[in-house]
Coordinates of C-alpha atoms and ligand atoms in Angstrom, one line a residue:
X1168 CA 89.4 285.5 -63.9
X1169 CA 91.3 283.5 -62.6
X1170 CA 93.5 280.7 -63.2
X1171 CA 96.4 280.4 -60.7
X1172 CA 99.4 278.2 -60.9
X1173 CA 97.7 275.8 -58.5
X1174 CA 98.8 272.8 -60.6
X1175 CA 101.2 272.1 -57.8
X1176 CA 101.4 271.7 -54.1
X1177 CA 104.3 270.7 -51.9
X1178 CA 104.7 267.0 -52.0
X1179 CA 102.4 266.6 -54.9
X1180 CA 103.6 264.1 -57.5
X1181 CA 103.8 265.1 -61.1
X1182 CA 101.6 263.2 -63.5
X1183 CA 104.0 260.9 -65.3
X1184 CA 105.0 262.0 -68.8
X1185 CA 102.9 259.7 -71.0
X1186 CA 103.9 260.9 -74.4
X1187 CA 105.4 258.3 -76.7
X1188 CA 104.6 255.3 -74.5
X1189 CA 102.0 253.9 -77.0
X1190 CA 101.0 254.5 -80.5
X1191 CA 97.8 256.3 -79.6
X1192 CA 99.7 258.7 -77.3
X1193 CA 102.3 259.3 -80.0
X1194 CA 99.5 260.2 -82.5
X1195 CA 97.9 262.4 -79.8
X1196 CA 101.2 264.3 -79.2
X1197 CA 101.7 264.8 -83.0
X1198 CA 98.2 266.4 -83.2
X1199 CA 99.2 268.8 -80.4
X1200 CA 102.5 269.5 -82.0
X1201 CA 100.6 270.4 -85.3
X1202 CA 98.5 272.9 -83.2
X1203 CA 95.3 270.9 -83.8
X1204 CA 92.6 271.3 -81.2
X1205 CA 91.5 268.3 -79.2
X1206 CA 87.8 267.9 -79.0
X1207 CA 85.6 266.0 -76.3
X1208 CA 85.1 262.8 -78.3
X1209 CA 88.8 262.5 -79.4
X1210 CA 91.0 260.0 -77.7
X1211 CA 93.2 261.6 -75.0
X1212 CA 95.6 260.3 -72.4
X1213 CA 94.1 260.0 -68.9
X1214 CA 96.7 262.4 -67.5
X1215 CA 95.6 265.1 -70.1
X1216 CA 92.0 264.6 -69.1
X1217 CA 92.7 264.8 -65.4
X1218 CA 95.0 267.8 -65.7
X1219 CA 92.3 269.7 -67.6
X1220 CA 89.5 268.8 -65.2
X1221 CA 91.6 270.0 -62.4
X1222 CA 92.7 273.2 -64.1
X1223 CA 89.3 274.1 -65.6
X1224 CA 87.4 273.3 -62.4
X1225 CA 89.8 275.4 -60.3
X1226 CA 89.3 278.2 -62.7
X1227 CA 85.5 277.9 -62.6
X1228 CA 85.5 277.8 -58.8
X1229 CA 87.7 280.9 -58.8
X1230 CA 85.2 282.8 -61.0
X1231 CA 82.4 281.9 -58.6
X1232 CA 84.2 282.6 -55.4
X1233 CA 85.6 285.8 -57.0
X1234 CA 82.1 287.3 -57.0
X1235 CA 82.1 287.4 -53.1
X1236 CA 84.7 290.2 -52.4
X1237 CA 83.2 292.5 -55.0
X1238 CA 79.6 291.6 -54.1
X1239 CA 80.4 293.1 -50.8
X1240 CA 80.4 296.6 -52.4
X1241 CA 77.3 296.4 -54.7
X1242 CA 75.0 297.9 -52.1
X1243 CA 77.6 300.6 -51.2
X1244 CA 78.8 301.7 -54.6
X1245 CA 79.2 305.5 -54.6
X1246 CA 76.8 306.2 -57.5
X1247 CA 74.1 304.6 -59.6
X1248 CA 76.6 304.4 -62.5
X1249 CA 79.2 302.6 -60.4
X1250 CA 76.6 300.3 -59.0
X1251 CA 75.4 299.3 -62.5
X1252 CA 78.9 298.7 -63.7
X1253 CA 79.9 296.6 -60.7
X1254 CA 76.7 294.6 -61.0
X1255 CA 77.4 293.8 -64.6
X1256 CA 81.0 292.9 -63.8
X1257 CA 80.0 290.5 -61.0
X1258 CA 77.4 288.9 -63.3
X1259 CA 80.1 288.4 -65.9
X1260 CA 82.1 286.4 -63.4
X1261 CA 79.1 284.1 -62.8
X1262 CA 78.9 283.6 -66.5
X1263 CA 82.6 282.8 -66.7
X1264 CA 82.0 280.1 -64.0
X1265 CA 79.1 278.7 -66.1
X1266 CA 81.1 278.5 -69.4
X1267 CA 84.0 276.8 -67.5
X1268 CA 81.9 274.2 -65.6
X1269 CA 80.4 273.5 -69.1
X1270 CA 83.8 273.0 -70.6
X1271 CA 84.9 270.7 -67.7
X1272 CA 81.7 268.6 -68.1
X1273 CA 82.8 267.8 -71.7
X1274 CA 85.6 265.8 -70.1
X1275 CA 83.2 263.4 -68.4
X1276 CA 82.8 264.9 -64.9
X1277 CA 79.5 266.3 -63.6
X1278 CA 79.0 269.8 -62.4
X1279 CA 77.4 268.5 -59.2
X1280 CA 80.6 266.6 -58.5
X1281 CA 82.8 269.7 -59.1
X1282 CA 80.6 271.9 -57.0
X1283 CA 80.7 269.3 -54.2
X1284 CA 84.6 269.3 -54.3
X1285 CA 84.5 273.1 -53.9
X1286 CA 82.0 273.1 -51.0
X1287 CA 83.7 270.4 -49.1
X1288 CA 87.0 272.3 -49.3
X1289 CA 88.7 269.5 -51.4
X1290 CA 89.1 271.7 -54.5
X1291 CA 91.2 274.9 -54.6
X1292 CA 90.4 278.3 -56.0
X1293 CA 92.6 281.3 -56.5
X1294 CA 94.2 282.6 -53.3
X1295 CA 93.4 286.2 -54.2
X1296 CA 89.8 285.9 -53.2
X1297 CA 90.7 285.2 -49.6
X1298 CA 91.6 288.8 -49.0
X1299 CA 89.0 291.3 -47.7
X1300 CA 87.7 294.3 -49.6
X1301 CA 87.7 297.0 -46.9
X1302 CA 87.2 300.2 -49.0
X1303 CA 85.7 301.3 -52.3
X1304 CA 89.2 301.7 -53.7
X1305 CA 89.6 297.9 -53.4
X1306 CA 87.0 297.5 -56.2
X1307 CA 89.3 299.7 -58.4
X1308 CA 92.4 297.8 -57.4
X1309 CA 90.8 294.4 -58.0
X1310 CA 89.6 295.4 -61.5
X1311 CA 93.0 296.9 -62.4
X1312 CA 95.3 294.4 -60.8
X1313 CA 93.4 291.1 -60.3
X1314 CA 91.5 291.2 -63.6
X1315 CA 94.7 292.5 -65.2
X1316 CA 96.7 289.5 -63.9
X1317 CA 93.9 287.2 -65.0
X1318 CA 94.1 288.6 -68.5
X1319 CA 97.8 288.0 -68.6
X1320 CA 97.3 284.4 -67.5
X1321 CA 94.3 283.7 -69.7
X1322 CA 95.2 285.2 -73.1
X1323 CA 97.5 282.3 -73.8
X1324 CA 94.7 279.9 -72.8
X1325 CA 92.8 281.1 -75.9
X1326 CA 95.3 278.9 -77.8
X1327 CA 95.1 276.0 -75.3
X1328 CA 95.0 272.6 -77.1
X1329 CA 91.6 271.6 -75.7
X1330 CA 88.9 273.1 -77.9
X1331 CA 86.1 273.8 -75.5
X1332 CA 88.5 275.4 -73.0
X1333 CA 90.2 277.6 -75.6
X1334 CA 86.8 278.7 -77.0
X1335 CA 85.4 279.6 -73.6
X1336 CA 88.6 281.7 -72.9
X1337 CA 88.1 283.9 -76.0
X1338 CA 84.8 285.3 -74.7
X1339 CA 86.0 285.4 -71.1
X1340 CA 89.1 287.4 -72.1
X1341 CA 87.0 290.0 -73.9
X1342 CA 85.0 290.5 -70.8
X1343 CA 88.1 290.6 -68.5
X1344 CA 89.4 293.5 -70.5
X1345 CA 86.3 295.5 -69.7
X1346 CA 86.8 294.5 -66.0
X1347 CA 90.4 295.7 -66.1
X1348 CA 89.4 299.1 -67.6
X1349 CA 86.6 299.7 -65.2
X1350 CA 89.0 299.1 -62.3
X1351 CA 91.6 301.4 -63.7
X1352 CA 89.0 304.1 -64.2
X1353 CA 88.0 303.9 -60.6
X1354 CA 91.7 304.2 -59.6
X1355 CA 92.2 307.1 -61.9
X1356 CA 89.2 309.0 -60.5
X1357 CA 90.4 308.4 -56.9
X1358 CA 94.0 309.3 -57.8
X1359 CA 92.8 312.6 -59.3
X1360 CA 90.4 313.3 -56.4
X1361 CA 90.9 314.7 -52.9
X1362 CA 93.9 313.9 -50.8
X1363 CA 91.8 311.4 -48.9
X1364 CA 90.7 309.7 -52.1
X1365 CA 94.2 309.5 -53.4
X1366 CA 95.4 308.0 -50.1
X1367 CA 92.6 305.4 -50.3
X1368 CA 93.8 304.4 -53.8
X1369 CA 97.4 304.2 -52.5
X1370 CA 96.3 302.0 -49.6
X1371 CA 94.4 299.6 -52.0
X1372 CA 97.5 299.3 -54.2
X1373 CA 99.6 298.6 -51.1
X1374 CA 97.4 295.8 -50.0
X1375 CA 96.6 294.2 -53.4
X1376 CA 100.0 294.4 -55.2
X1377 CA 101.7 291.4 -53.7
X1378 CA 98.6 289.1 -53.6
X1379 CA 98.1 289.9 -57.3
X1380 CA 101.7 288.8 -58.1
X1381 CA 100.9 285.6 -56.2
X1382 CA 98.1 284.8 -58.7
X1383 CA 100.8 283.6 -61.1
X1384 CA 101.6 280.8 -58.8
X1385 CA 105.0 279.5 -57.4
X1386 CA 108.3 279.9 -59.1
X1387 CA 108.9 277.7 -62.2
X1388 CA 111.4 275.7 -60.3
X1389 CA 108.7 274.7 -57.8
X1390 CA 106.1 273.9 -60.4
X1391 CA 106.1 270.2 -60.9
X1392 CA 103.4 269.9 -63.5
X1393 CA 104.6 272.6 -65.7
X1394 CA 106.7 270.7 -68.2
X1395 CA 103.9 268.2 -69.1
X1396 CA 101.3 271.0 -69.3
X1397 CA 103.7 272.9 -71.7
X1398 CA 104.2 269.7 -73.9
X1399 CA 100.4 269.3 -74.0
X1400 CA 100.0 273.0 -74.8
X1401 CA 97.6 273.5 -71.9
X1402 CA 100.1 276.0 -70.7
X1403 CA 102.1 278.2 -73.0
X1404 CA 104.2 280.4 -70.7
X1405 CA 105.8 279.7 -67.4
X1406 CA 104.5 281.3 -64.1
X1407 CA 107.6 283.5 -63.8
X1408 CA 107.4 284.7 -67.4
X1409 CA 103.8 285.7 -67.0
X1410 CA 104.4 287.4 -63.7
X1411 CA 107.2 289.5 -65.3
X1412 CA 105.0 290.5 -68.2
X1413 CA 102.3 291.6 -65.8
X1414 CA 104.8 293.7 -63.7
X1415 CA 106.2 295.3 -66.9
X1416 CA 102.8 296.2 -68.2
X1417 CA 101.4 297.4 -64.8
X1418 CA 104.1 299.5 -63.2
X1419 CA 103.9 302.3 -65.9
X1420 CA 100.1 302.3 -65.3
X1421 CA 100.7 302.9 -61.6
X1422 CA 103.2 305.6 -62.3
X1423 CA 100.6 307.3 -64.5
X1424 CA 98.2 307.3 -61.5
X1425 CA 100.9 309.0 -59.4
X1426 CA 100.9 306.1 -57.0
X1427 CA 103.9 304.1 -55.7
X1428 CA 104.3 300.3 -55.4
X1429 CA 105.0 298.6 -52.1
X1430 CA 108.3 297.1 -53.3
X1431 CA 111.5 298.9 -52.6
X1432 CA 113.4 296.6 -54.9
X1433 CA 111.2 297.6 -57.9
X1434 CA 113.3 299.3 -60.6
X1435 CA 113.8 299.4 -64.3
X1436 CA 116.6 297.2 -65.6
X1437 CA 118.0 298.8 -68.7
X1438 CA 119.9 295.8 -69.7
X1439 CA 117.0 293.4 -69.4
X1440 CA 114.4 296.0 -70.6
X1441 CA 112.3 294.8 -67.7
X1442 CA 111.5 295.6 -64.1
X1443 CA 113.5 294.0 -61.3
X1444 CA 111.4 293.3 -58.3
X1445 CA 111.5 292.0 -54.7
X1446 CA 110.6 288.5 -53.5
X1447 CA 107.1 287.4 -52.8
X1448 CA 106.3 286.2 -49.3
X1449 CA 105.8 282.5 -50.2
X1450 CA 104.9 281.6 -46.6
X1451 CA 101.9 283.9 -46.9
X1452 CA 101.1 282.3 -50.4
X1453 CA 101.0 278.8 -49.0
X1454 CA 99.2 279.7 -45.9
X1455 CA 96.4 281.3 -47.9
X1456 CA 96.3 278.4 -50.4
X1457 CA 96.0 275.9 -47.5
X1458 CA 93.0 277.7 -46.1
X1459 CA 94.4 280.1 -43.5
X1460 CA 94.0 283.5 -45.2
X1461 CA 91.9 286.3 -43.8
X1462 CA 88.7 285.3 -45.5
X1463 CA 89.0 281.6 -46.5
X1464 CA 86.4 280.5 -43.9
X1465 CA 84.0 283.3 -44.8
X1466 CA 84.2 282.5 -48.4
X1467 CA 83.4 278.8 -47.9
X1468 CA 80.6 279.6 -45.5
X1469 CA 79.1 282.0 -48.0
X1470 CA 79.3 279.5 -50.8
X1471 CA 77.8 276.7 -48.7
X1472 CA 75.0 279.0 -47.6
X1473 CA 74.2 280.0 -51.1
X1474 CA 74.2 276.4 -52.2
X1475 CA 71.9 275.3 -49.4
X1476 CA 69.5 278.2 -50.0
X1477 CA 69.4 277.3 -53.7
X1478 CA 68.3 273.7 -53.1
X1479 CA 64.7 274.5 -53.9
X1480 CA 65.7 276.0 -57.3
X1481 CA 67.6 272.8 -58.2
X1482 CA 64.7 270.7 -57.1
X1483 CA 62.2 272.8 -59.0
X1484 CA 64.3 272.6 -62.2
X1485 CA 64.7 268.9 -61.9
X1486 CA 60.9 268.5 -61.3
X1487 CA 60.2 270.7 -64.3
X1488 CA 62.6 268.7 -66.6
X1489 CA 61.0 265.5 -65.4
X1490 CA 57.5 266.8 -66.2
X1491 CA 58.6 267.9 -69.7
X1492 CA 60.2 264.5 -70.4
X1493 CA 57.1 262.7 -69.2
X1494 CA 55.0 264.9 -71.5
X1495 CA 57.3 264.2 -74.5
X1496 CA 57.1 260.4 -73.7
X1497 CA 53.3 260.5 -73.6
X1498 CA 53.2 262.5 -76.9
X1499 CA 55.5 259.9 -78.6
X1500 CA 53.3 256.9 -77.5
Ligands
LIG2588 FE1 86.2 286.3 -64.9
LIG2589 FE1 86.9 289.5 -64.3

């Protein structure tokens, strides 16, 4: 997972449209228009570089923080099989963070700097991970809905104009599709189980549905960076379009489970061949983004603790690298 339309915040100024203001920028835009990939050593406008660093690093942070809500259930998974699958899934998310920090580094920023921005609270990550996982069914709902929303967001990024990001996304999307299926399988098992199990699945859907829709970010009209990101082909579809696609794909899956969605306005629109739906609670969205969700403080505390406790690993790795470099220097003399 998990990009979110975090490219905007209220009062944030859009990065100025730079295209066409110099010959280099014009050539750059022509390459994008021809669907060529931009590689790390190619010339690029500063705004393009900054937009990508922000987006890729927020994405990487989300992968890493995203391990916490599910990690909560590894020791309590109901069977050995469920435990092995969940462990593999959570490890995948760590790998996604790793590829993405690597992709961000090709833009000339260090991983240490990006991690520092996360730990100090300066950088954002997806709001969805600030909600608690209170029952086992939440693990099903997260895989089905959260990874499902992530796939919808991320498939278009496989064609992003920046080469290292687009290539990382191809592998990530393959793994996300496994995550989505494992979540849906948990939901299916619960929905076909005892009345208590079905109620547990319904309760998880009730709690995760709206936060999942928030993952697509604010309405297009409130998204100030969108036009430039579209012109640069960093973004291919608008937040609202992706959200609608997700709803249209997911509602029939929920109906198959025999569960209901917590949105009384949700109904099929024959004319549009799409589902109409109710309005997101944007106040809640902004509150969680700004740090006041149920688990924001817990998540940051857990990340900071893990970072502090990993200091000896970083020191040992640096000492080992220095020893090897010294040996190589001695051998060359
Ligand atoms: Fe992921
Ligand atoms: Fe995932």
